[in-house]
Amino acid sequence: MSIFVTRRIPESGFAVLRAAGVPFEVGQDDDERPLAHEGLLRGARRHPVLLCHLTDRVDSEVLAGPPTLRGVSQMAVGYDNIDVAAARGLGVPIANTPGVLTDATADLAFALLLAAARRVVEGDRFVRDGRFVAWGPNLMLGAGVGPAPDGAKKVLGIAGFGRIGKAMARRALGFGMRVLAWSRRREDTDGVEWIELDELFAQSDFVSLHLPLSPSTRHLVDARRLALMKPTAFLINTARGPVVDEGALAAVLRARRIAGAGLDVYEREPVVHEGLLGLDNVVLLPHLGSGTIETRARMAVMAAESALAFVRGERAEWELKA
Ligand code: DGY
């Protein structure tokens, strides 16, 4: 029994595998590039358990073998890269790494919100370009995030109110914002006002997305919803790129129909819509949501433990419910 680790993981995960004495093979040792699909197929034929990443397309061909996989352990909370229906049909269990990346991802979402509102990246470029010649009363003014001098609160609308959405709410409440939230299942939380999705887009100064990608959330943020936003509002996406129609977003940003955006994820990752690349009112990051040393180290341990459970034919602690 052995494990195919599709790409190099943090050392903490390898330490767990080594301590268990279970053989494993690493498909791709290069941190820059994902494993090609043929490599994934080859690895899945040689090893009955996969430890994979969101860059691996785990489709029915990968799952079915022969031999059929005994388990798929994904080092991420999102698993839209895995054909879950096919896995269920074949009886292949899937595990992910929930909970551990909640705060890291909410931190990054809030960092994007602040960076977009206060023009942090633009300001950095301005200084490096040698354009900072003097302090100015009108120099590079941004949008306030905390309460205005008259006490007026900025409104954050959170679409998707799971663990990360709630962590985002805690941060926003700490900053003195008014917080609105929507998700499919209503959940009342202190200090947070429940609202319908279209109203959330219309009333918020900042909209932050925290929804998993599924057929019902693909292009949830389309041209119609973007048109509901205030011209002074910002969109923040640390969830999954295809939740937003990127072409429609590029168009409203270019026309300054909304004030700005902060994006960590893209519709055709790693390709970024070329309409976004030339705009200074969008902050672009390379999918760093869970990217802290501590969080990735723990994710690797969880993923390794799940892979070992599958090797032993046991139920993994973080296995998805059927
Ligand atoms: C996830 O876990 O789904 C993030 O997108 C990457 O860690």
PDB file of N, CA, C and O in Angstrom, residues 11 35 56-57 102 157 164 169-170 196 235 242 244 255 258 261 267 269-270 307 313:
ATOM      1  N   GLU A  11       7.101  20.040   4.793  1.00  0.00           N
ATOM      2  CA  GLU A  11       7.860  18.958   5.414  1.00  0.00           C
ATOM      3  C   GLU A  11       7.060  18.260   6.532  1.00  0.00           C
ATOM      4  O   GLU A  11       7.180  17.046   6.729  1.00  0.00           O
ATOM      5  N   LEU A  35       1.302  19.295 -11.440  1.00  0.00           N
ATOM      6  CA  LEU A  35       1.566  18.052 -12.155  1.00  0.00           C
ATOM      7  C   LEU A  35       0.653  18.000 -13.387  1.00  0.00           C
ATOM      8  O   LEU A  35      -0.533  18.331 -13.299  1.00  0.00           O
ATOM      9  N   ASP A  56      -4.987  19.700  -9.222  1.00  0.00           N
ATOM     10  CA  ASP A  56      -5.107  18.377  -9.851  1.00  0.00           C
ATOM     11  C   ASP A  56      -6.568  18.129 -10.244  1.00  0.00           C
ATOM     12  O   ASP A  56      -7.457  18.245  -9.399  1.00  0.00           O
ATOM     13  N   ARG A  57      -6.777  17.772 -11.508  1.00  0.00           N
ATOM     14  CA  ARG A  57      -8.147  17.447 -11.935  1.00  0.00           C
ATOM     15  C   ARG A  57      -8.386  15.957 -11.675  1.00  0.00           C
ATOM     16  O   ARG A  57      -7.951  15.096 -12.431  1.00  0.00           O
ATOM     17  N   THR A 102      -9.196  28.740   8.231  1.00  0.00           N
ATOM     18  CA  THR A 102     -10.233  29.770   8.360  1.00  0.00           C
ATOM     19  C   THR A 102      -9.637  31.156   8.613  1.00  0.00           C
ATOM     20  O   THR A 102      -9.929  32.119   7.895  1.00  0.00           O
ATOM     21  N   GLY A 157     -20.753  43.372   3.171  1.00  0.00           N
ATOM     22  CA  GLY A 157     -21.706  42.305   2.862  1.00  0.00           C
ATOM     23  C   GLY A 157     -20.943  41.015   2.638  1.00  0.00           C
ATOM     24  O   GLY A 157     -20.044  40.965   1.787  1.00  0.00           O
ATOM     25  N   ILE A 164     -15.298  30.665   7.145  1.00  0.00           N
ATOM     26  CA  ILE A 164     -14.466  31.805   6.731  1.00  0.00           C
ATOM     27  C   ILE A 164     -15.304  33.090   6.696  1.00  0.00           C
ATOM     28  O   ILE A 164     -14.837  34.153   7.110  1.00  0.00           O
ATOM     29  N   ALA A 169     -16.540  38.283   9.333  1.00  0.00           N
ATOM     30  CA  ALA A 169     -17.468  39.135  10.097  1.00  0.00           C
ATOM     31  C   ALA A 169     -16.810  39.603  11.398  1.00  0.00           C
ATOM     32  O   ALA A 169     -16.915  40.775  11.772  1.00  0.00           O
ATOM     33  N   ARG A 170     -16.127  38.688  12.086  1.00  0.00           N
ATOM     34  CA  ARG A 170     -15.469  39.080  13.347  1.00  0.00           C
ATOM     35  C   ARG A 170     -14.456  40.193  13.104  1.00  0.00           C
ATOM     36  O   ARG A 170     -14.376  41.152  13.869  1.00  0.00           O
ATOM     37  N   GLU A 196     -31.195  39.435   1.910  1.00  0.00           N
ATOM     38  CA  GLU A 196     -31.228  38.718   0.634  1.00  0.00           C
ATOM     39  C   GLU A 196     -30.023  39.111  -0.214  1.00  0.00           C
ATOM     40  O   GLU A 196     -29.503  40.227  -0.092  1.00  0.00           O
ATOM     41  N   LEU A 235     -15.400  44.816  -4.537  1.00  0.00           N
ATOM     42  CA  LEU A 235     -15.671  43.374  -4.500  1.00  0.00           C
ATOM     43  C   LEU A 235     -14.387  42.640  -4.097  1.00  0.00           C
ATOM     44  O   LEU A 235     -13.320  42.890  -4.676  1.00  0.00           O
ATOM     45  N   PRO A 242     -14.394  31.118 -10.475  1.00  0.00           N
ATOM     46  CA  PRO A 242     -15.590  31.040 -11.318  1.00  0.00           C
ATOM     47  C   PRO A 242     -16.885  31.492 -10.637  1.00  0.00           C
ATOM     48  O   PRO A 242     -17.931  31.546 -11.275  1.00  0.00           O
ATOM     49  N   VAL A 244     -17.277  34.395  -9.911  1.00  0.00           N
ATOM     50  CA  VAL A 244     -17.428  35.722 -10.531  1.00  0.00           C
ATOM     51  C   VAL A 244     -17.256  35.602 -12.041  1.00  0.00           C
ATOM     52  O   VAL A 244     -16.347  34.915 -12.515  1.00  0.00           O
ATOM     53  N   ALA A 255     -14.857  50.706 -16.449  1.00  0.00           N
ATOM     54  CA  ALA A 255     -15.781  51.836 -16.599  1.00  0.00           C
ATOM     55  C   ALA A 255     -15.970  52.589 -15.286  1.00  0.00           C
ATOM     56  O   ALA A 255     -16.757  53.539 -15.237  1.00  0.00           O
ATOM     57  N   ILE A 258     -17.867  50.354 -10.520  1.00  0.00           N
ATOM     58  CA  ILE A 258     -17.638  50.125  -9.094  1.00  0.00           C
ATOM     59  C   ILE A 258     -16.233  50.657  -8.799  1.00  0.00           C
ATOM     60  O   ILE A 258     -15.429  50.870  -9.716  1.00  0.00           O
ATOM     61  N   ALA A 261     -11.623  46.325  -6.682  1.00  0.00           N
ATOM     62  CA  ALA A 261     -11.755  44.910  -6.322  1.00  0.00           C
ATOM     63  C   ALA A 261     -10.435  44.406  -5.763  1.00  0.00           C
ATOM     64  O   ALA A 261      -9.370  44.982  -6.013  1.00  0.00           O
ATOM     65  N   GLU A 267     -10.960  32.918 -12.665  1.00  0.00           N
ATOM     66  CA  GLU A 267     -11.850  31.988 -13.348  1.00  0.00           C
ATOM     67  C   GLU A 267     -11.085  30.870 -14.032  1.00  0.00           C
ATOM     68  O   GLU A 267     -11.515  29.718 -14.016  1.00  0.00           O
ATOM     69  N   GLU A 269      -7.668  29.960 -13.512  1.00  0.00           N
ATOM     70  CA  GLU A 269      -6.372  30.003 -12.839  1.00  0.00           C
ATOM     71  C   GLU A 269      -5.344  29.085 -13.478  1.00  0.00           C
ATOM     72  O   GLU A 269      -5.708  27.952 -13.798  1.00  0.00           O
ATOM     73  N   PRO A 270      -4.106  29.477 -13.696  1.00  0.00           N
ATOM     74  CA  PRO A 270      -3.490  30.731 -13.269  1.00  0.00           C
ATOM     75  C   PRO A 270      -3.637  31.885 -14.264  1.00  0.00           C
ATOM     76  O   PRO A 270      -3.007  32.926 -14.084  1.00  0.00           O
ATOM     77  N   ALA A 307      -4.586  10.473   4.281  1.00  0.00           N
ATOM     78  CA  ALA A 307      -4.055   9.506   3.302  1.00  0.00           C
ATOM     79  C   ALA A 307      -3.684   8.201   4.009  1.00  0.00           C
ATOM     80  O   ALA A 307      -3.978   7.101   3.506  1.00  0.00           O
ATOM     81  N   GLY A 313      -7.386   1.479   5.295  1.00  0.00           N
ATOM     82  CA  GLY A 313      -8.783   1.077   5.110  1.00  0.00           C
ATOM     83  C   GLY A 313      -9.680   1.620   6.212  1.00  0.00           C
ATOM     84  O   GLY A 313     -10.781   1.112   6.454  1.00  0.00           O
TER      85      GLY A 313
END
